[in-house]
């Protein structure tokens, strides 16, 4: 039986990845600084560890019998645009320490295959209508935020350790991911979850606030497609970073309309000042397509899968 370690197992994507690895027949250890709120028992074993410290990375990677076949590094101090812009030093400090020690310790302990979760935040801002950007175009680098710089540095560090230690490294640059069991409140939630929450909270005909004028272009990938993409990339021969995203591009206003439609509510929008992030996104997913992976869940269907879960959380929180 193959053994996998998932770092960031208490988080959104890590939690879903554990379920995927279990379906594939793996023995899985999860590690995180906090337990998973909704699926705490998905992994065979779950260790509460702060991965900013090397001794904890060593403990995470140590097995009584043998070694891990695969390590998935998804632990990060992260959140949506509001968090990314207000917690620059925490992101650069905490995520950097996690990646520094996990990459170094995994390589030293002879991990054969290592996955690193990067982000499309490594790319510069784009103008609407610009042609698709490929992975190679991340350099020369001009990320919009410090989160992107940290990811870029950690990508390069993983590749350097791969060259020195012969550890196979796979790097994915995730687009904005959403789905059930994702952060939906508290300031770290991303746009799809935030819109679902806001619309679930108001009455039919009510008004919600949206940061910026709503014209920023985004694409959102549903968690089902994301975990399939991670698994496919990890088991491929693809060297270098690969974007994992959905080729459906929408404005933030269109995202709001889609959520309102799924919720069956008429919603008014008040545009307010806020951290919008980049104006536009348009990435090539060709490297992932070359592996036979393609996203299957487009925005309307993805929101249909997500909105009822967030609505239930909103109702449960009100009942408390
Ligand atoms: P998440 O915040 O839900 O999960 C990250 C987990 O890391 C959390 O459970 C957190 O507790 C854990 N963590 C933070 N500090 C830690 C520490 N010191 N020690 C151990 N664990 C620690 O985020 P997610 O959406 O599941 O993202 C997973 C990965 O994918 C991250 O690396 C993130 O940067 C990347 N990513 C996510 C998205 C997205 O849209 N969700 C987009 C691009 C990249």
Coordinates of C-alpha atoms and ligand atoms in Angstrom, one line a residue:
X1 CA 0.0 0.0 0.0
X2 CA 1.4 3.4 -1.0
X3 CA 1.9 5.9 1.8
X4 CA 1.2 9.6 1.4
X5 CA 1.8 12.6 3.6
X6 CA -0.6 15.6 3.1
X7 CA 0.6 18.9 4.7
X8 CA -2.2 21.4 5.2
X9 CA -4.6 18.5 5.8
X10 CA -6.8 20.7 8.0
X11 CA -7.4 23.0 5.1
X12 CA -9.8 23.0 2.1
X13 CA -7.8 21.5 -0.7
X14 CA -5.7 19.2 1.6
X15 CA -8.9 17.8 3.1
X16 CA -10.4 16.9 -0.3
X17 CA -7.0 15.6 -1.5
X18 CA -7.0 13.1 1.4
X19 CA -10.4 11.8 0.4
X20 CA -9.1 11.3 -3.2
X21 CA -6.0 9.5 -2.0
X22 CA -8.1 7.2 0.2
X23 CA -10.3 6.4 -2.8
X24 CA -7.1 5.5 -4.7
X25 CA -6.1 3.1 -1.9
X26 CA -3.4 5.0 -0.1
X27 CA -2.5 5.0 3.6
X28 CA -2.6 8.7 4.4
X29 CA -1.1 10.8 7.2
X30 CA -2.4 14.4 7.4
X31 CA -0.6 17.2 9.2
X32 CA -1.7 20.7 10.1
X33 CA -1.6 23.2 12.8
X34 CA -5.3 22.8 13.2
X35 CA -7.8 19.9 12.8
X36 CA -10.1 19.7 9.8
X37 CA -13.4 21.3 10.8
X38 CA -15.8 19.2 8.8
X39 CA -13.9 15.9 7.9
X40 CA -11.5 15.3 10.9
X41 CA -11.4 11.6 10.4
X42 CA -10.7 11.4 6.6
X43 CA -6.9 10.5 7.0
X44 CA -5.7 7.3 8.6
X45 CA -3.6 9.4 11.0
X46 CA -3.7 13.1 11.7
X47 CA -0.9 14.9 13.5
X48 CA -1.2 18.5 14.8
X49 CA 2.2 20.1 14.1
X50 CA 3.5 23.5 13.3
X51 CA 5.5 23.0 10.1
X52 CA 7.4 26.3 10.6
X53 CA 9.7 24.3 12.8
X54 CA 12.2 21.8 11.4
X55 CA 11.7 19.2 14.2
X56 CA 8.0 19.1 13.4
X57 CA 8.7 18.6 9.7
X58 CA 11.0 15.7 10.7
X59 CA 8.2 14.3 12.9
X60 CA 5.7 14.6 10.1
X61 CA 8.0 12.8 7.7
X62 CA 9.0 10.0 10.1
X63 CA 7.2 6.6 9.8
X64 CA 7.8 3.7 12.2
X65 CA 8.1 1.4 9.2
X66 CA 9.6 2.7 6.0
X67 CA 9.2 6.0 4.2
X68 CA 6.5 8.0 2.5
X69 CA 6.1 7.4 -1.2
X70 CA 4.6 10.8 -1.8
X71 CA 4.5 14.1 0.0
X72 CA 1.9 16.8 -0.9
X73 CA 2.8 20.2 0.5
X74 CA -0.3 22.4 0.8
X75 CA 0.3 24.0 4.1
X76 CA 0.3 27.8 3.9
X77 CA -0.8 30.9 5.8
X78 CA -3.3 32.0 3.2
X79 CA -6.7 33.5 2.4
X80 CA -8.5 35.6 -0.2
X81 CA -7.5 39.0 -1.5
X82 CA -8.5 40.8 1.8
X83 CA -6.1 38.5 3.8
X84 CA -3.4 38.6 1.1
X85 CA -3.2 42.3 1.2
X86 CA -3.5 42.8 5.0
X87 CA -1.2 40.0 6.2
X88 CA 1.9 40.4 3.9
X89 CA 4.4 39.8 6.6
X90 CA 2.6 36.8 8.1
X91 CA 2.4 35.2 4.6
X92 CA 6.0 35.9 3.8
X93 CA 7.3 34.7 7.2
X94 CA 5.1 31.7 7.9
X95 CA 4.6 30.2 4.5
X96 CA 8.3 30.8 3.7
X97 CA 9.3 28.9 6.9
X98 CA 7.0 26.0 6.2
X99 CA 8.3 25.6 2.6
X100 CA 11.9 26.2 3.7
X101 CA 11.8 23.4 6.2
X102 CA 9.5 21.0 4.5
X103 CA 11.4 21.1 1.2
X104 CA 14.8 20.8 2.9
X105 CA 13.7 18.0 5.3
X106 CA 11.8 16.0 2.7
X107 CA 14.9 16.1 0.4
X108 CA 17.3 15.1 3.3
X109 CA 15.0 12.3 4.4
X110 CA 14.9 10.8 0.9
X111 CA 11.3 11.5 -0.1
X112 CA 11.0 10.2 -3.7
X113 CA 8.1 12.4 -4.9
X114 CA 7.2 15.9 -3.6
X115 CA 4.2 18.0 -4.7
X116 CA 4.2 21.8 -4.1
X117 CA 1.1 23.9 -4.3
X118 CA 1.9 27.2 -6.0
X119 CA -0.5 29.8 -7.3
X120 CA -1.3 31.8 -10.4
X121 CA -0.6 34.8 -8.1
X122 CA 3.0 34.4 -9.4
X123 CA 1.9 36.1 -12.6
X124 CA 1.8 39.8 -13.3
X125 CA -1.5 41.7 -13.8
X126 CA -3.0 41.4 -17.3
X127 CA -5.3 43.5 -19.4
X128 CA -8.7 42.1 -20.5
X129 CA -8.3 40.4 -23.9
X130 CA -4.6 39.7 -23.6
X131 CA -3.6 36.3 -25.0
X132 CA -3.2 33.4 -22.6
X133 CA -0.1 33.4 -20.5
X134 CA 2.0 30.3 -20.3
X135 CA 3.9 29.0 -17.3
X136 CA 7.2 30.3 -18.8
X137 CA 5.9 33.8 -18.8
X138 CA 6.0 34.1 -15.0
X139 CA 9.6 35.2 -15.6
X140 CA 10.5 38.1 -15.7
X141 CA 8.5 38.2 -12.5
X142 CA 6.1 40.9 -11.4
X143 CA 3.5 39.3 -9.1
X144 CA 0.8 41.6 -7.8
X145 CA 1.3 40.6 -4.2
X146 CA 3.8 39.2 -1.7
X147 CA 1.9 35.9 -1.6
X148 CA 2.9 35.5 -5.2
X149 CA 6.6 36.3 -4.5
X150 CA 6.7 33.7 -1.7
X151 CA 5.2 31.1 -4.0
X152 CA 7.7 31.9 -6.8
X153 CA 10.7 31.6 -4.4
X154 CA 9.4 28.4 -2.9
X155 CA 8.9 26.9 -6.4
X156 CA 12.5 27.7 -7.2
X157 CA 13.7 26.3 -3.9
X158 CA 11.9 23.0 -4.6
X159 CA 13.4 22.8 -8.0
X160 CA 16.9 23.5 -6.6
X161 CA 16.5 20.7 -4.0
X162 CA 15.2 18.4 -6.8
X163 CA 18.4 19.0 -8.7
X164 CA 20.7 18.5 -5.7
X165 CA 18.9 15.5 -4.0
X166 CA 17.3 13.8 -7.0
X167 CA 13.8 14.2 -5.4
X168 CA 11.1 14.3 -8.1
X169 CA 9.2 17.6 -7.7
X170 CA 5.8 18.4 -9.2
X171 CA 4.6 22.0 -9.0
X172 CA 1.0 23.2 -9.7
X173 CA 0.0 26.8 -10.0
X174 CA -3.6 26.7 -8.7
X175 CA -6.2 29.1 -9.9
X176 CA -8.9 30.3 -7.5
X177 CA -10.5 27.1 -6.1
X178 CA -13.9 26.8 -4.5
X179 CA -16.3 24.1 -3.2
X180 CA -17.9 22.6 -0.1
X181 CA -15.8 22.5 3.0
X182 CA -13.8 25.6 2.0
X183 CA -13.3 28.7 4.2
X184 CA -16.6 30.6 3.8
X185 CA -16.3 33.3 6.6
X186 CA -13.8 34.9 8.9
X187 CA -11.8 37.0 6.5
X188 CA -9.8 34.3 4.7
X189 CA -12.6 33.2 2.3
X190 CA -12.2 33.7 -1.4
X191 CA -14.6 35.4 -3.8
X192 CA -16.9 32.5 -4.7
X193 CA -17.4 31.5 -1.1
X194 CA -17.7 35.2 0.0
X195 CA -20.4 35.8 -2.7
X196 CA -22.3 32.6 -1.7
X197 CA -22.2 33.6 2.0
X198 CA -23.3 37.2 1.3
X199 CA -26.2 36.0 -0.9
X200 CA -27.2 33.3 1.6
X201 CA -27.3 36.0 4.3
X202 CA -29.7 38.4 2.6
X203 CA -33.3 38.2 1.8
X204 CA -34.6 37.9 -1.8
X205 CA -34.4 41.5 -3.2
X206 CA -31.6 42.4 -0.7
X207 CA -28.3 44.2 -1.3
X208 CA -24.8 42.9 -1.0
X209 CA -21.5 44.7 -1.0
X210 CA -18.8 43.8 -3.6
X211 CA -15.2 45.1 -3.6
X212 CA -14.4 47.2 -6.7
X213 CA -16.6 47.8 -9.7
X214 CA -17.1 44.1 -10.4
X215 CA -15.3 44.2 -13.8
X216 CA -12.2 42.2 -12.7
X217 CA -11.9 39.0 -14.7
X218 CA -11.4 35.7 -12.9
X219 CA -11.7 32.0 -13.4
X220 CA -12.6 29.6 -10.7
X221 CA -11.9 25.9 -10.5
X222 CA -14.1 23.5 -8.6
X223 CA -12.5 21.3 -6.0
X224 CA -13.4 18.1 -7.8
X225 CA -11.4 19.1 -10.8
X226 CA -8.6 20.4 -8.6
X227 CA -7.9 17.2 -6.8
X228 CA -8.0 15.2 -10.0
X229 CA -5.5 17.6 -11.5
X230 CA -3.2 17.4 -8.5
X231 CA -3.3 13.6 -8.7
X232 CA -2.7 13.5 -12.4
X233 CA 0.2 15.9 -12.2
X234 CA 1.9 14.1 -9.3
X235 CA 1.9 10.8 -11.2
X236 CA 3.1 12.4 -14.5
X237 CA 6.6 13.0 -16.0
X238 CA 5.8 16.8 -16.3
X239 CA 8.8 18.8 -15.1
X240 CA 8.4 22.5 -14.1
X241 CA 5.3 24.3 -13.0
X242 CA 1.8 23.6 -14.5
X243 CA -1.3 25.8 -14.2
X244 CA -4.4 24.0 -13.0
X245 CA -7.4 26.0 -13.8
X246 CA -10.7 26.2 -15.6
X247 CA -10.8 28.1 -19.0
X248 CA -14.1 29.8 -18.2
X249 CA -13.4 33.5 -17.5
X250 CA -16.1 35.6 -15.8
X251 CA -16.2 39.1 -14.3
X252 CA -16.9 39.4 -10.6
X253 CA -20.4 40.8 -11.5
X254 CA -21.0 37.6 -13.5
X255 CA -20.0 35.5 -10.5
X256 CA -22.5 37.4 -8.4
X257 CA -25.2 36.8 -11.1
X258 CA -24.5 33.1 -11.2
X259 CA -24.7 32.7 -7.4
X260 CA -27.9 34.8 -7.3
X261 CA -29.4 32.6 -10.0
X262 CA -28.5 29.4 -8.1
X263 CA -29.9 30.8 -4.9
X264 CA -33.1 31.8 -6.7
X265 CA -32.8 35.4 -5.4
X266 CA -32.9 38.8 -6.9
X267 CA -29.8 40.7 -5.6
X268 CA -28.7 44.3 -5.8
X269 CA -25.0 45.1 -5.6
X270 CA -23.4 48.1 -3.9
X271 CA -19.8 48.4 -5.2
X272 CA -17.4 49.5 -2.4
X273 CA -13.7 50.2 -2.1
X274 CA -11.7 47.1 -1.3
X275 CA -8.6 45.0 -2.3
X276 CA -9.6 43.8 -5.7
X277 CA -6.3 42.3 -6.8
X278 CA -5.3 42.0 -10.5
X279 CA -7.7 43.2 -13.2
X280 CA -7.5 40.2 -15.4
X281 CA -6.5 36.6 -15.7
X282 CA -6.0 34.4 -18.8
X283 CA -3.8 31.4 -18.4
X284 CA -3.0 28.4 -20.6
X285 CA -3.8 25.0 -19.2
X286 CA -2.2 23.3 -22.1
X287 CA 0.5 21.6 -20.1
X288 CA -2.1 19.9 -17.9
X289 CA -4.3 19.1 -21.0
X290 CA -1.2 17.3 -22.4
X291 CA -1.6 14.8 -19.5
X292 CA -5.2 14.1 -20.5
X293 CA -6.7 16.1 -17.6
X294 CA -9.5 18.6 -18.3
X295 CA -11.8 20.4 -16.0
X296 CA -15.4 19.1 -16.0
X297 CA -17.2 21.3 -13.6
X298 CA -18.0 24.8 -14.9
X299 CA -19.1 27.7 -12.8
X300 CA -22.9 27.3 -12.8
X301 CA -22.6 23.6 -11.8
X302 CA -19.8 24.3 -9.4
X303 CA -21.9 26.9 -7.6
X304 CA -24.9 24.5 -7.6
X305 CA -22.6 22.1 -5.7
X306 CA -21.2 24.8 -3.3
X307 CA -24.1 27.2 -2.5
X308 CA -26.3 24.7 -0.6
X309 CA -23.4 23.8 1.7
X310 CA -22.6 27.5 2.4
X311 CA -26.2 28.3 2.9
X312 CA -26.4 25.4 5.5
X313 CA -23.4 26.9 7.3
X314 CA -25.0 30.3 7.4
X315 CA -28.2 28.9 8.8
X316 CA -26.3 26.8 11.3
X317 CA -24.3 29.8 12.5
X318 CA -27.5 31.8 12.9
X319 CA -29.0 29.0 15.0
X320 CA -26.0 29.1 17.4
Ligands
LIG1 P1 -6.3 26.5 3.5 O1 -6.0 27.8 4.2 O2 -7.7 26.0 3.6 O3 -5.3 25.4 3.9 C1 -4.0 25.6 4.3 C2 -3.7 24.9 5.6 O4 -2.4 25.1 6.0 C3 -4.6 25.3 6.7 O5 -5.4 24.3 7.2 C4 -3.6 25.9 7.8 O6 -4.0 25.6 9.1 C5 -2.4 25.1 7.4 N1 -1.2 25.8 8.0 C6 -1.0 27.1 8.1 N2 0.1 27.3 8.8 C7 0.6 26.1 9.2 C8 1.7 25.7 9.9 N3 2.6 26.6 10.4 N4 1.9 24.4 10.1 C9 1.0 23.5 9.6 N5 -0.1 23.8 8.9 C10 -0.3 25.1 8.7 O7 -5.9 26.7 2.0 P2 -6.3 25.9 0.7 O8 -7.2 26.6 -0.1 O9 -6.6 24.5 1.0 O10 -4.9 26.0 -0.1 C11 -3.9 24.9 -0.1 C12 -2.7 25.3 -0.8 O11 -3.0 25.7 -2.2 C13 -1.9 26.5 -0.2 O12 -0.6 26.3 -0.4 C14 -2.4 27.7 -1.1 O13 -1.5 28.7 -1.1 C15 -2.6 27.0 -2.4 N6 -3.5 27.7 -3.3 C16 -4.9 27.7 -3.0 C17 -5.7 28.4 -3.9 C18 -7.2 28.4 -3.6 O14 -8.0 29.0 -4.4 N7 -7.7 27.8 -2.6 C19 -5.2 29.1 -5.0 C20 -3.9 29.1 -5.2 C21 -3.0 28.4 -4.4

